[in-house]
């Protein structure tokens, strides 16, 4: 009996997935729940197990191709009477495991009741259009290109009625301008290796290009004297160790950043492009951007304003381990309101990190090192660090960013005031 396995709904708002790599081939015998394929979505890379035991009879999508949710991904021969059965309903679909993660996609923040919902509401030429799987199937049946359909649905969604109305009339102009240059072609020039641009690297490329093209970036840099905080952390390390807590500088920086965001709310915000509203958020989910084993990673410390230094340290350590081992969940990797980019000891002197859309700003944390400084007319050794902030100048002024970073600087330089600021 042939079993058709349709790609299940693997996350809210996910309508398709890119094949990262097959773990089986046609003719292979598989067991129930055996990992068979890794698929990249807008949210994460997921590992899909086999829903049946049997022999792989057909694979419909190859590495690098995009499979829509609901399409037949593969066919498994279970033996028996030769009949074909479809995949189970969504509630019976096999559980998928998040194997790694992506940088936050470039969505648009919109309000849904009293909460903030994140969706991709901007159709892109040659890219994904916001539409349900049923609408996509209808468009394929009627031969309609969704990129040329003017959406009338909520938040820019193409509806089935839009598709039917587009039959027999010229396609509408795309809503986003086409690229103004021809694709760059690289001629062979010697000993080379060619690696397909797909999967996580392709997502990072698309997201960074969109952010760079959209954000009116402004960067401000400050030098921070961390000497007092270095001493505080050194004294606290023993107590942290007693609680099995790995205490780095990041929890202190997160606390200082949250305090600054409360004073400068324009930086803890997003632009709702569909309504042209600036959404200022009164919750503080801090993204920690760092290099993971499969590329740039942004894990999210939720409700950072309500956590102690030790609690922040535990959560940052947990998230870092989840990223390294590929066990991070969707909640671990999405929903940040402001991002801190840190390379730890390799932080360098200064950087201009790219704003993590749809956020307004991102802070770059650089290495702490002992350098000469002038204090009270004397040259003394101090532990110094640079902080940089990149700001979307469309939504916040340079003054906001500079004053925010000054507040963060003052808290880090005098940790006693930081503790006074804590809720």
C-alpha positions as a printed NumPy array, in Angstrom:
array([[  0.   ,   0.   ,   0.   ],
       [  1.443,   3.379,  -1.023],
       [  1.201,   6.124,   1.555],
       [  1.321,   9.755,   0.361],
       [  2.895,  11.999,   2.97 ],
       [  1.814,  15.652,   2.674],
       [  4.017,  18.31 ,   4.244],
       [  2.247,  19.098,   7.543],
       [  1.55 ,  22.517,   9.016],
       [  4.743,  22.947,  11.043],
       [  4.094,  26.32 ,  12.573],
       [  1.726,  29.274,  12.687],
       [  1.989,  31.295,   9.486],
       [  4.333,  28.811,   7.767],
       [  3.061,  28.042,   4.266],
       [  6.085,  26.361,   2.709],
       [  9.471,  24.889,   3.501],
       [ 12.769,  24.611,   1.646],
       [ 14.373,  21.169,   1.468],
       [ 17.739,  21.436,   3.238],
       [ 18.736,  17.808,   2.877],
       [ 17.277,  14.327,   2.578],
       [ 18.437,  11.623,   4.982],
       [ 16.957,   8.877,   2.77 ],
       [ 16.712,   8.071,  -0.943],
       [ 14.306,   6.184,  -3.154],
       [ 14.499,   2.48 ,  -2.38 ],
       [ 15.583,   2.92 ,   1.243],
       [ 13.689,   1.08 ,   3.956],
       [ 12.63 ,   3.329,   6.837],
       [ 11.246,   2.759,  10.3  ],
       [  8.414,   4.656,  11.977],
       [  9.698,   8.   ,  13.352],
       [ 13.069,   7.635,  11.633],
       [ 14.388,  11.105,  10.596],
       [ 13.956,  11.415,   6.836],
       [ 14.442,  15.089,   5.864],
       [ 15.448,  18.516,   7.157],
       [ 13.252,  21.4  ,   6.029],
       [ 13.901,  25.128,   6.429],
       [ 10.955,  27.427,   7.142],
       [ 10.797,  31.138,   7.935],
       [ 11.028,  30.201,  11.615],
       [ 13.458,  27.32 ,  11.933],
       [ 15.076,  24.263,  10.433],
       [ 12.935,  21.261,  11.337],
       [ 13.733,  17.574,  11.166],
       [ 10.751,  15.534,   9.983],
       [ 10.394,  11.867,  10.981],
       [  8.838,   9.156,   8.881],
       [  5.082,   8.804,   9.521],
       [  5.128,   5.148,   8.42 ],
       [  7.446,   2.159,   8.21 ],
       [  8.149,   0.949,   4.695],
       [ 10.183,   1.629,   1.569],
       [ 10.668,   5.09 ,   0.01 ],
       [  8.841,   4.824,  -3.318],
       [  9.012,   8.439,  -4.516],
       [ 10.54 ,  11.771,  -3.462],
       [  8.819,  14.776,  -5.054],
       [ 11.152,  17.613,  -4.002],
       [ 14.944,  17.731,  -4.199],
       [ 17.469,  19.654,  -2.108],
       [ 16.955,  23.391,  -2.468],
       [ 13.378,  23.152,  -3.758],
       [ 10.428,  24.662,  -1.887],
       [  7.555,  22.419,  -0.853],
       [  4.198,  24.06 ,   0.003],
       [  2.357,  22.944,   3.118],
       [ -0.148,  20.287,   2.07 ],
       [  1.808,  19.129,  -0.993],
       [  2.885,  15.481,  -1.311],
       [  6.46 ,  15.441,  -0.045],
       [  7.128,  11.745,  -0.639],
       [  5.453,   8.379,  -1.067],
       [  6.157,   5.387,   1.206],
       [  5.39 ,   1.838,   0.07 ],
       [  4.035,  -0.054,   3.07 ],
       [  3.465,  -3.24 ,   1.103],
       [  0.034,  -4.87 ,   1.034],
       [ -2.693,  -4.407,  -1.583],
       [ -1.106,  -1.621,  -3.622],
       [ -3.711,   0.98 ,  -2.734],
       [ -2.697,   4.576,  -2.135],
       [ -3.657,   6.394,   1.046],
       [ -3.197,  10.023,   1.954],
       [ -1.354,  11.433,   4.95 ],
       [ -3.13 ,  11.763,   8.316],
       [ -5.04 ,  14.89 ,   9.228],
       [ -3.086,  17.734,  10.756],
       [ -3.8  ,  16.665,  14.33 ],
       [ -2.268,  13.239,  13.593],
       [  0.726,  14.546,  11.679],
       [  4.135,  13.423,  12.978],
       [  5.878,  15.684,  15.441],
       [  8.75 ,  17.704,  14.012],
       [ 11.87 ,  18.656,  15.928],
       [ 13.573,  22.012,  15.603],
       [ 17.149,  21.181,  14.656],
       [ 18.55 ,  24.683,  14.38 ],
       [ 17.275,  28.197,  13.932],
       [ 17.239,  31.289,  11.832],
       [ 17.751,  34.921,  12.497],
       [ 14.39 ,  36.525,  12.993],
       [ 12.693,  36.877,   9.614],
       [ 11.826,  40.301,   8.304],
       [  8.192,  40.468,   9.431],
       [  5.93 ,  43.394,  10.147],
       [  4.589,  43.874,  13.677],
       [  0.851,  44.429,  13.829],
       [ -1.754,  44.528,  16.571],
       [ -4.2  ,  41.681,  17.052],
       [ -6.513,  42.667,  19.886],
       [ -4.257,  43.687,  22.757],
       [ -1.293,  41.586,  21.669],
       [  1.438,  42.036,  19.108],
       [  1.408,  39.589,  16.218],
       [  4.26 ,  39.3  ,  13.721],
       [  3.526,  38.572,  10.084],
       [  5.191,  39.117,   6.729],
       [  2.761,  41.51 ,   5.105],
       [  4.86 ,  42.67 ,   2.17 ],
       [  4.626,  40.675,  -1.072],
       [  7.957,  40.528,  -2.886],
       [  8.62 ,  40.005,  -6.563],
       [  9.737,  36.413,  -6.928],
       [  9.312,  35.905,  -3.159],
       [  6.54 ,  34.767,  -0.853],
       [  3.062,  36.293,  -1.032],
       [  0.843,  36.199,   2.049],
       [ -1.871,  33.657,   1.22 ],
       [ -3.357,  30.486,   2.652],
       [ -2.453,  27.075,   1.183],
       [ -6.008,  26.781,  -0.186],
       [ -5.637,  30.1  ,  -2.016],
       [ -2.295,  28.958,  -3.416],
       [ -3.846,  25.731,  -4.702],
       [ -6.65 ,  27.704,  -6.359],
       [ -4.119,  30.014,  -8.012],
       [ -2.228,  27.025,  -9.416],
       [ -5.458,  25.475, -10.737],
       [ -6.488,  28.729, -12.439],
       [ -3.012,  29.579, -13.707],
       [ -2.816,  32.838, -11.736],
       [  0.526,  34.283, -10.588],
       [ -0.003,  35.427,  -6.99 ],
       [  2.733,  38.049,  -7.333],
       [  0.547,  39.937,  -9.772],
       [ -2.626,  39.845,  -7.681],
       [ -3.645,  42.919,  -5.689],
       [ -4.5  ,  41.723,  -2.149],
       [ -7.707,  42.811,  -0.435],
       [ -7.5  ,  40.568,   2.614],
       [ -6.553,  41.58 ,   6.114],
       [ -2.947,  42.807,   6.412],
       [ -2.214,  42.377,   2.729],
       [ -3.357,  38.762,   2.379],
       [ -4.369,  37.508,  -1.067],
       [ -7.808,  35.89 ,  -0.844],
       [ -9.479,  33.269,  -3.025],
       [-11.798,  36.012,  -4.331],
       [ -8.737,  38.049,  -5.361],
       [ -7.437,  35.067,  -7.323],
       [-10.778,  34.452,  -9.09 ],
       [-11.037,  38.142,  -9.91 ],
       [ -7.589,  38.088, -11.495],
       [ -8.492,  35.411, -14.048],
       [ -8.487,  36.798, -17.579],
       [ -7.087,  40.241, -16.787],
       [ -3.51 ,  41.558, -16.934],
       [ -1.472,  41.023, -13.807],
       [ -1.207,  43.935, -11.402],
       [  2.114,  45.641, -10.967],
       [  4.269,  44.117,  -8.224],
       [  4.128,  46.009,  -4.923],
       [  7.883,  46.065,  -4.462],
       [ 10.276,  47.36 ,  -7.101],
       [ 12.331,  44.821,  -9.016],
       [ 16.069,  44.716,  -8.559],
       [ 17.726,  47.452, -10.588],
       [ 20.77 ,  45.42 , -11.588],
       [ 21.368,  42.234, -13.517],
       [ 22.526,  39.182, -11.58 ],
       [ 26.293,  39.075, -11.117],
       [ 27.919,  36.174, -12.919],
       [ 31.304,  34.868, -11.723],
       [ 33.397,  33.229, -14.441],
       [ 35.707,  30.366, -13.428],
       [ 39.151,  31.688, -12.529],
       [ 41.08 ,  28.731, -11.172],
       [ 40.77 ,  26.233,  -8.35 ],
       [ 37.344,  26.967,  -6.828],
       [ 34.574,  25.44 ,  -4.783],
       [ 30.936,  26.266,  -5.555],
       [ 28.436,  25.968,  -2.707],
       [ 24.685,  26.35 ,  -3.409],
       [ 23.209,  29.409,  -1.67 ],
       [ 20.251,  27.854,   0.112],
       [ 18.938,  26.928,   3.513],
       [ 20.057,  29.022,   6.467],
       [ 22.72 ,  30.961,   4.546],
       [ 20.125,  32.005,   1.957],
       [ 17.685,  33.141,   4.657],
       [ 20.397,  35.186,   6.347],
       [ 21.3  ,  36.706,   2.974],
       [ 17.687,  37.672,   2.23 ],
       [ 16.995,  39.073,   5.701],
       [ 20.182,  41.121,   5.89 ],
       [ 19.691,  42.492,   2.373],
       [ 16.138,  43.558,   3.189],
       [ 17.19 ,  45.178,   6.461],
       [ 20.028,  47.029,   4.75 ],
       [ 17.722,  48.241,   1.974],
       [ 14.897,  49.278,   4.335],
       [ 16.524,  50.818,   7.395],
       [ 17.852,  54.38 ,   7.381],
       [ 20.755,  53.378,   9.595],
       [ 22.54 ,  55.638,  12.067],
       [ 25.349,  54.432,  14.375],
       [ 26.6  ,  55.945,  17.629],
       [ 29.542,  54.671,  19.719],
       [ 30.496,  55.168,  23.372],
       [ 33.456,  54.071,  25.483],
       [ 32.406,  52.515,  28.797],
       [ 34.623,  52.169,  31.874],
       [ 33.761,  48.676,  33.131],
       [ 36.27 ,  48.634,  35.998],
       [ 33.672,  48.717,  38.781],
       [ 31.506,  46.124,  37.093],
       [ 34.516,  43.853,  36.544],
       [ 35.066,  43.947,  40.315],
       [ 31.372,  43.31 ,  41.081],
       [ 31.263,  40.327,  38.757],
       [ 34.458,  38.918,  40.241],
       [ 32.975,  39.1  ,  43.74 ],
       [ 29.682,  37.577,  42.578],
       [ 31.186,  34.648,  40.646],
       [ 31.613,  32.46 ,  43.725],
       [ 27.999,  32.962,  44.822],
       [ 26.84 ,  32.315,  41.272],
       [ 28.858,  29.091,  41.14 ],
       [ 27.137,  27.895,  44.322],
       [ 23.875,  28.138,  42.371],
       [ 25.353,  26.483,  39.264],
       [ 25.154,  29.796,  37.424],
       [ 27.719,  30.823,  34.814],
       [ 27.983,  34.575,  35.362],
       [ 29.148,  36.593,  32.35 ],
       [ 28.816,  40.321,  31.687],
       [ 25.764,  39.875,  29.447],
       [ 23.164,  39.706,  32.262],
       [ 24.377,  43.073,  33.566],
       [ 24.29 ,  44.545,  30.054],
       [ 20.755,  43.207,  29.514],
       [ 19.606,  44.837,  32.774],
       [ 21.166,  48.164,  31.808],
       [ 19.619,  47.985,  28.327],
       [ 16.139,  47.284,  29.703],
       [ 16.454,  50.238,  32.084],
       [ 17.454,  52.444,  29.15 ],
       [ 14.547,  51.219,  27.021],
       [ 12.087,  52.167,  29.745],
       [ 13.399,  55.736,  29.609],
       [ 13.607,  55.82 ,  25.805],
       [ 10.544,  53.835,  24.584],
       [ 11.037,  54.885,  20.959],
       [ 13.768,  52.228,  20.786],
       [ 11.56 ,  49.365,  22.002],
       [  9.181,  49.568,  19.076],
       [  8.269,  48.387,  15.577],
       [  6.658,  49.923,  12.519],
       [  3.268,  48.54 ,  11.483],
       [  3.642,  49.113,   7.75 ],
       [  0.051,  48.122,   6.969],
       [ -1.423,  50.891,   9.16 ],
       [  1.593,  53.236,   9.252],
       [  1.662,  53.14 ,  13.059],
       [  4.662,  53.011,  15.368],
       [  3.984,  50.263,  17.924],
       [  5.748,  51.011,  21.217],
       [  6.004,  47.839,  23.269],
       [  5.755,  47.821,  27.031],
       [  7.28 ,  44.373,  27.383],
       [ 10.973,  43.612,  27.042],
       [ 12.018,  40.511,  25.131],
       [ 15.745,  40.925,  24.519],
       [ 17.36 ,  39.148,  21.586],
       [ 20.948,  37.952,  21.988],
       [ 22.603,  37.763,  18.566],
       [ 25.664,  35.55 ,  18.355],
       [ 27.318,  33.087,  16.001],
       [ 25.89 ,  29.58 ,  16.185],
       [ 27.222,  26.386,  14.591],
       [ 24.946,  26.877,  11.561],
       [ 25.142,  30.664,  11.269],
       [ 23.87 ,  33.821,  12.904],
       [ 21.585,  33.106,  15.851],
       [ 19.201,  35.367,  17.768],
       [ 17.852,  33.746,  20.927],
       [ 15.28 ,  35.628,  22.981],
       [ 15.259,  36.308,  26.727],
       [ 11.597,  36.948,  27.459],
       [ 10.431,  39.422,  30.093],
       [ 13.995,  40.448,  30.843],
       [ 12.745,  43.291,  33.039],
       [ 11.239,  40.798,  35.497],
       [ 14.362,  38.641,  35.911],
       [ 17.23 ,  38.868,  38.406],
       [ 20.875,  38.917,  37.319],
       [ 21.268,  35.239,  38.203],
       [ 18.01 ,  34.339,  36.434],
       [ 19.149,  36.196,  33.327],
       [ 22.479,  34.359,  33.459],
       [ 20.712,  30.984,  33.646],
       [ 18.409,  31.822,  30.749],
       [ 21.2  ,  33.183,  28.548],
       [ 23.24 ,  30.043,  29.227],
       [ 20.237,  27.787,  28.497],
       [ 19.505,  29.544,  25.23 ],
       [ 23.152,  29.413,  24.176],
       [ 23.27 ,  25.675,  24.806],
       [ 19.991,  25.154,  22.92 ],
       [ 21.41 ,  27.02 ,  19.919],
       [ 24.648,  25.019,  19.99 ],
       [ 22.861,  21.679,  20.193],
       [ 20.04 ,  22.526,  17.774],
       [ 17.272,  22.061,  20.352],
       [ 16.034,  25.658,  20.472],
       [ 12.261,  26.026,  20.148],
       [ 10.357,  28.553,  18.054],
       [  9.69 ,  30.626,  21.189],
       [ 13.424,  30.633,  21.924],
       [ 14.135,  32.181,  18.541],
       [ 11.383,  34.69 ,  17.829],
       [  9.558,  37.688,  19.248],
       [ 12.441,  39.9  ,  20.364],
       [ 11.706,  43.611,  20.835],
       [ 15.343,  44.775,  20.959],
       [ 18.599,  42.976,  20.143],
       [ 22.085,  42.875,  21.651],
       [ 24.844,  41.617,  19.357],
       [ 27.823,  40.117,  21.138],
       [ 30.871,  38.135,  20.046],
       [ 32.112,  37.784,  23.607],
       [ 35.895,  37.941,  23.968],
       [ 36.227,  38.36 ,  20.199],
       [ 34.107,  41.491,  20.259],
       [ 36.617,  43.714,  18.468],
       [ 36.945,  47.485,  18.839],
       [ 33.756,  48.664,  17.135],
       [ 31.061,  47.423,  14.753],
       [ 27.888,  48.696,  13.093],
       [ 25.43 ,  45.806,  13.511],
       [ 22.465,  45.658,  11.14 ],
       [ 19.115,  46.445,  12.762],
       [ 17.063,  43.291,  13.321],
       [ 13.802,  44.115,  11.511],
       [ 11.14 ,  44.93 ,  12.566],
       [ 12.973,  46.331,  15.597],
       [ 14.197,  49.926,  15.81 ],
       [ 17.728,  49.49 ,  17.169],
       [ 20.494,  47.026,  18.02 ],
       [ 23.413,  47.35 ,  20.441],
       [ 26.862,  45.966,  19.642],
       [ 28.935,  44.783,  22.608],
       [ 32.707,  44.773,  22.168],
       [ 35.612,  43.269,  24.064],
       [ 36.568,  44.42 ,  27.542],
       [ 40.305,  45.014,  27.874],
       [ 42.661,  46.809,  30.218],
       [ 43.822,  50.054,  28.642],
       [ 45.366,  53.325,  29.857],
       [ 42.901,  56.065,  30.79 ],
       [ 43.177,  59.509,  32.34 ],
       [ 41.476,  59.828,  35.742],
       [ 41.948,  62.919,  37.927],
       [ 44.898,  64.   ,  35.817],
       [ 46.662,  60.657,  36.182],
       [ 47.183,  57.899,  33.618],
       [ 45.822,  54.7  ,  35.147],
       [ 44.89 ,  51.212,  33.937],
       [ 41.14 ,  50.737,  33.54 ],
       [ 38.925,  48.022,  32.071],
       [ 37.332,  49.674,  29.017],
       [ 34.751,  48.538,  26.501],
       [ 33.06 ,  50.116,  23.492],
       [ 29.309,  49.965,  22.947],
       [ 27.75 ,  50.814,  19.586],
       [ 24.116,  51.29 ,  18.691],
       [ 22.612,  51.158,  15.202],
       [ 19.241,  52.912,  14.908],
       [ 16.517,  53.007,  12.288],
       [ 16.439,  56.777,  11.765],
       [ 12.95 ,  56.511,  10.244],
       [ 11.481,  55.766,  13.67 ],
       [ 13.925,  57.24 ,  16.192],
       [ 16.283,  60.2  ,  16.239],
       [ 20.007,  60.12 ,  16.813],
       [ 19.388,  62.017,  20.043],
       [ 17.264,  59.142,  21.368],
       [ 19.969,  56.612,  20.576],
       [ 22.765,  58.704,  22.035],
       [ 20.888,  59.45 ,  25.249],
       [ 19.859,  55.808,  25.586],
       [ 23.473,  54.672,  25.273],
       [ 24.568,  57.324,  27.775],
       [ 22.083,  55.899,  30.283],
       [ 23.32 ,  52.364,  29.652],
       [ 26.896,  53.579,  30.063],
       [ 26.168,  55.269,  33.404],
       [ 24.553,  52.119,  34.806],
       [ 27.425,  49.879,  33.733],
       [ 30.022,  52.258,  35.095],
       [ 28.286,  52.456,  38.494],
       [ 26.637,  49.075,  39.13 ],
       [ 25.125,  50.256,  42.425],
       [ 22.801,  52.551,  40.482],
       [ 21.881,  49.62 ,  38.226],
       [ 20.67 ,  47.625,  41.212],
       [ 18.667,  50.621,  42.394],
       [ 16.919,  50.722,  39.011],
       [ 15.822,  47.07 ,  39.215],
       [ 12.141,  46.263,  39.666]])
